[in-house]
Short mmCIF file of C-alpha atoms in Angstrom, two decimals:
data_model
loop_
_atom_site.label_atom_id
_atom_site.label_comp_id
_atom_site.label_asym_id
_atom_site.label_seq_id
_atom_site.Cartn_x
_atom_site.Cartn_y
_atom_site.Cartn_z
CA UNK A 1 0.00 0.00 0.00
CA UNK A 2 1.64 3.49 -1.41
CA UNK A 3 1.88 6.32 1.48
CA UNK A 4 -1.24 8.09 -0.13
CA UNK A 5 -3.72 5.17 0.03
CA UNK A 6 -2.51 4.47 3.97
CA UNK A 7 -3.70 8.18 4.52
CA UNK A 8 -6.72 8.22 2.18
CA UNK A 9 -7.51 4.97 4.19
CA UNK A 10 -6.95 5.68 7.79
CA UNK A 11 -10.10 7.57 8.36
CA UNK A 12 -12.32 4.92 6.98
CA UNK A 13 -10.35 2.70 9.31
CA UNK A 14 -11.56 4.39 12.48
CA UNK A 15 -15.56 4.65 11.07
CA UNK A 16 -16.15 1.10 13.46
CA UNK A 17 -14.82 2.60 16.68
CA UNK A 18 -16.89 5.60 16.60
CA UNK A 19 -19.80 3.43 18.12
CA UNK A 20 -18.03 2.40 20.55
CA UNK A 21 -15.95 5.29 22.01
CA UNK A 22 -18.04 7.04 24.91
CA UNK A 23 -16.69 10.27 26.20
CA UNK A 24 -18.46 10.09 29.96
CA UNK A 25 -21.54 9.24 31.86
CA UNK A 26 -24.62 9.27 29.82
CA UNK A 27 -26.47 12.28 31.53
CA UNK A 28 -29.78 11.62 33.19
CA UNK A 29 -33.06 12.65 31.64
CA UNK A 30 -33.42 15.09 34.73
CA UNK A 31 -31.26 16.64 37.63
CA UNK A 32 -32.09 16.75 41.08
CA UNK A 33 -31.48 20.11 43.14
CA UNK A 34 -32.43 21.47 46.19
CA UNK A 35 -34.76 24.48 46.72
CA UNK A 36 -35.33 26.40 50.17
CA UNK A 37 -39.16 25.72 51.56
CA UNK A 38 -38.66 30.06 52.59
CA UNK A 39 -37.97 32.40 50.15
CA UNK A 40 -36.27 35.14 50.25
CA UNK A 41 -38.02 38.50 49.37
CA UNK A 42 -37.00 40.08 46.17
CA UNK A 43 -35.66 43.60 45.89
CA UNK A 44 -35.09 43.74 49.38
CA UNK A 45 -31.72 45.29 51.03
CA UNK A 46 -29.98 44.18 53.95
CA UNK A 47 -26.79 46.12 55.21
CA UNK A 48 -23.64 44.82 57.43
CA UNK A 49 -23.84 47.54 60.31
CA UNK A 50 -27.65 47.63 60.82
CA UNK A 51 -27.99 43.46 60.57
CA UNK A 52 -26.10 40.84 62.60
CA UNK A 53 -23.77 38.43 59.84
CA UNK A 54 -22.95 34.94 59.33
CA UNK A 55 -20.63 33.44 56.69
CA UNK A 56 -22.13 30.12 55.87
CA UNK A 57 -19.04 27.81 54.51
CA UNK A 58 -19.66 24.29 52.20
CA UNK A 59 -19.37 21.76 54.75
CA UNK A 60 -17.07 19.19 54.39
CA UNK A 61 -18.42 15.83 53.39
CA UNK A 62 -17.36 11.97 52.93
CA UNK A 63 -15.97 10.37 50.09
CA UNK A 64 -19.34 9.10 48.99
CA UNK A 65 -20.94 12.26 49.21
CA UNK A 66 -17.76 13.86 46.61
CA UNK A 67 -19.75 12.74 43.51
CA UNK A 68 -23.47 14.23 42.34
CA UNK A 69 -24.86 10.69 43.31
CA UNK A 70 -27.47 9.19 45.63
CA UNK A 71 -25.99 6.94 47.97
CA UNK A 72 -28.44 4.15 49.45
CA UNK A 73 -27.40 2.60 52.40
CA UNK A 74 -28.34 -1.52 53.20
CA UNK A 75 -27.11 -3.73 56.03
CA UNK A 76 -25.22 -1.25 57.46
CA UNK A 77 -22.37 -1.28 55.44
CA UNK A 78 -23.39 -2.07 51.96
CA UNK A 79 -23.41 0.78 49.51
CA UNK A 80 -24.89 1.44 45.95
CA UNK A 81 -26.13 4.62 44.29
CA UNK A 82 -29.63 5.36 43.27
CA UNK A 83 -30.16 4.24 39.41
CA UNK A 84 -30.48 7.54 37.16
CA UNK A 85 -30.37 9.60 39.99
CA UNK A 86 -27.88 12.79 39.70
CA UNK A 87 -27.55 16.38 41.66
CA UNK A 88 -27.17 19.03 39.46
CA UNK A 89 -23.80 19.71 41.59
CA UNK A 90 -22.36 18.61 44.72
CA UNK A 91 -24.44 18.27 47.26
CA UNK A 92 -21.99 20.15 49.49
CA UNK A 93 -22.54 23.28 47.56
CA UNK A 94 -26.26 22.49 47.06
CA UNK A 95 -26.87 22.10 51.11
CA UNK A 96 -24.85 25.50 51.64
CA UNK A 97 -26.72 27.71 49.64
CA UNK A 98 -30.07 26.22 51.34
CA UNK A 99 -29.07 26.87 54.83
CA UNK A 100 -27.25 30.18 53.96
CA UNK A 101 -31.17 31.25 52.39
CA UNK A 102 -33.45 29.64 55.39
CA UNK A 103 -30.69 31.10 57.91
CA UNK A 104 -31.05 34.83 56.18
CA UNK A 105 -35.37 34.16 55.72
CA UNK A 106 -35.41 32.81 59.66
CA UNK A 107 -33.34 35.01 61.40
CA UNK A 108 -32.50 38.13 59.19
CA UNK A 109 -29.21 37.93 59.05
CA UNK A 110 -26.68 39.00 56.51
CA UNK A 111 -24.91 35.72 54.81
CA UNK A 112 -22.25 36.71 53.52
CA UNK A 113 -19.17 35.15 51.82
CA UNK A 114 -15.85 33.62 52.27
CA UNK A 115 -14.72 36.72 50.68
CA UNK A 116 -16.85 39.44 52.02
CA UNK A 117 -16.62 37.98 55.44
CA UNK A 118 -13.00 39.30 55.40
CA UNK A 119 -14.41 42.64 55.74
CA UNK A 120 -16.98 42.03 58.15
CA UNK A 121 -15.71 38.94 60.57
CA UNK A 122 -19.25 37.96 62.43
CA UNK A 123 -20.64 34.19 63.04
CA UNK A 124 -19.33 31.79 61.08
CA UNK A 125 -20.80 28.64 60.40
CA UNK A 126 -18.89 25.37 59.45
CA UNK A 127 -19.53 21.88 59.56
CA UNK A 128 -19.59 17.87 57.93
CA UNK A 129 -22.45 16.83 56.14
CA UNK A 130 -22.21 13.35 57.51
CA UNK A 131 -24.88 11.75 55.43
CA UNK A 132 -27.74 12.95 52.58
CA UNK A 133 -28.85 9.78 51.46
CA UNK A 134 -31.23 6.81 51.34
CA UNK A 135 -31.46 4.53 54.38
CA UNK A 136 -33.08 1.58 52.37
CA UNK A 137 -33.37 -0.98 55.59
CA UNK A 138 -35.73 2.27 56.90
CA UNK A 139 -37.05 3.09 53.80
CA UNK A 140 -36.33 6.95 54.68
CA UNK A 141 -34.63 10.20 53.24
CA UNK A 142 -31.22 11.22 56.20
CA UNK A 143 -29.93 14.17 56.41
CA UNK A 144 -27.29 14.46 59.40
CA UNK A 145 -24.73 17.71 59.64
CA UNK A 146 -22.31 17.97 62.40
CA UNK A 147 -22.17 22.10 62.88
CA UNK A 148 -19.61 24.47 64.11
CA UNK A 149 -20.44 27.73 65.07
CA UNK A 150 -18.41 30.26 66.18
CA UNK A 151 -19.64 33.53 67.57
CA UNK A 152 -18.68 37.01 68.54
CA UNK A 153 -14.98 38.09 69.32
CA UNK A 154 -14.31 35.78 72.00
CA UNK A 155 -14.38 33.00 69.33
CA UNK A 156 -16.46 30.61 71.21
CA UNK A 157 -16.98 27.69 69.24
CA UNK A 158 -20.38 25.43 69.82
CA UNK A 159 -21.02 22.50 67.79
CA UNK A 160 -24.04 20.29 67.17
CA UNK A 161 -25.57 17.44 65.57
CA UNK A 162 -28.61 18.09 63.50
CA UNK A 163 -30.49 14.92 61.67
CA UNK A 164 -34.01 15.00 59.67
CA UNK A 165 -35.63 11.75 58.18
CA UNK A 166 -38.41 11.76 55.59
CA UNK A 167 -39.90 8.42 54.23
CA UNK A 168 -39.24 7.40 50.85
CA UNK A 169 -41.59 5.01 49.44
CA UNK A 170 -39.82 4.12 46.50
CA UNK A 171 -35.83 3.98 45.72
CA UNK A 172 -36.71 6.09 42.31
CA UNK A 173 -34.79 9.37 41.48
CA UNK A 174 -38.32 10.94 41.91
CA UNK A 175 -39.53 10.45 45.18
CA UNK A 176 -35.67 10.08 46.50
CA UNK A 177 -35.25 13.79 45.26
CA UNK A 178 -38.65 15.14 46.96
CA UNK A 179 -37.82 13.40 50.05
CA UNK A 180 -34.00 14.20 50.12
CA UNK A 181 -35.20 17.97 49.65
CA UNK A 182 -38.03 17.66 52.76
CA UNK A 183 -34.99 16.37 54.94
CA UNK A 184 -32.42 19.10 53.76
CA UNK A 185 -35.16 22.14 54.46
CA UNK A 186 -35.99 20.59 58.22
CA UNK A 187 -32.38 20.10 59.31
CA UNK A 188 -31.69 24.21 57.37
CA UNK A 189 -34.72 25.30 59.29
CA UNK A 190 -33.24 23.49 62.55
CA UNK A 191 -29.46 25.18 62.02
CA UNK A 192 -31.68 28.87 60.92
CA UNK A 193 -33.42 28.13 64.80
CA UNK A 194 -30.06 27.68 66.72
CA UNK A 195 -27.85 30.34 64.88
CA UNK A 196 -31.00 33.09 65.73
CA UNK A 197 -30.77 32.13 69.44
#
């Protein structure tokens, strides 16, 4: 075979593989997400020397939390994943931004960021989201974060647990999503209570 014919041949050659070369996941027909059960009001202002702050960080989280799967939980130690089920993101970053909104609707505080908290050092909230999940032996929704809160100058530092279970009737990225989000909401709307004491 002459040098030309190779090249004029080589991309024929490759046609086959096309089918089977897969570049990722395939991506779920839908993503699941959180969403706060308060809203925030739109339009309105809050300022940093007329309303207490809080800088809310992305708690930490276990390796099987790292990915934008379900875990589902069975016989204690057994692990899988839920079957087409996906976060949009992290669900770090997802349960952050839920309790940084219920804490500001709850309480009226400022949240602010990592960054702007640099400028204005209030309460600062930290902690290990130690499971968001299915318990399938239960057949419930668990949400369980291990909080850190440290207030005023004296840098006190309180922690506490804070756990919410919601049945799930069906291991289904549906009804795992709904009830996930139900869990997430009552454990925010338990950290919004403590941080407003």
């Amino acid at each position: 075979m002459t040098k030309r014919a190779l090249i004029l041949a080589l991309p024929l050659l490759t046609l086959p593989l096309a089918g089977c070369i897969s570049f990722g996941a395939k991506t779920p027909e839908s993503l699941l997400t959180l969403s706060p059960a308060v809203q925030l009001p739109v339009g309105e202002s809050k300022r940093s020397n007329l309303a207490a702050t809080i800088t809310v960080s992305v708690p930490s989280v276990p390796q099987e939390l790292a990915a934008s799967r379900v875990p589902v939980h069975t016989g204690g130690t057994a692990l899988a994943y839920v079957k087409d089920a996906q976060w949009v993101e992290r669900p770090s970053q997802l349960f952050a931004r839920l309790l940084g909104d219920t804490i500001s609707a709850q309480t009226g505080r400022l949240v602010l960021s990592t960054r702007q908290s640099q400028l204005d050092p209030g309460a600062y909230l930290q902690g290990e989201l130690r499971a968001f999940g299915i318990n399938a032996d239960t057949s419930e929704a668990v949400v369980t974060y291990d909080a850190a809160l440290t207030r005023g100058p004296e840098t006190v530092i309180e922690k506490r647990r804070f756990e919410a279970r919601v049945p799930v009737a069906v291991v289904e990225p549906a009804p795992v999503g709904v009830a996930l989000n139900q869990a997430a909401n009552q454990v925010a709307a338990q950290v919004a209570e403590w941080v407003g004491r």
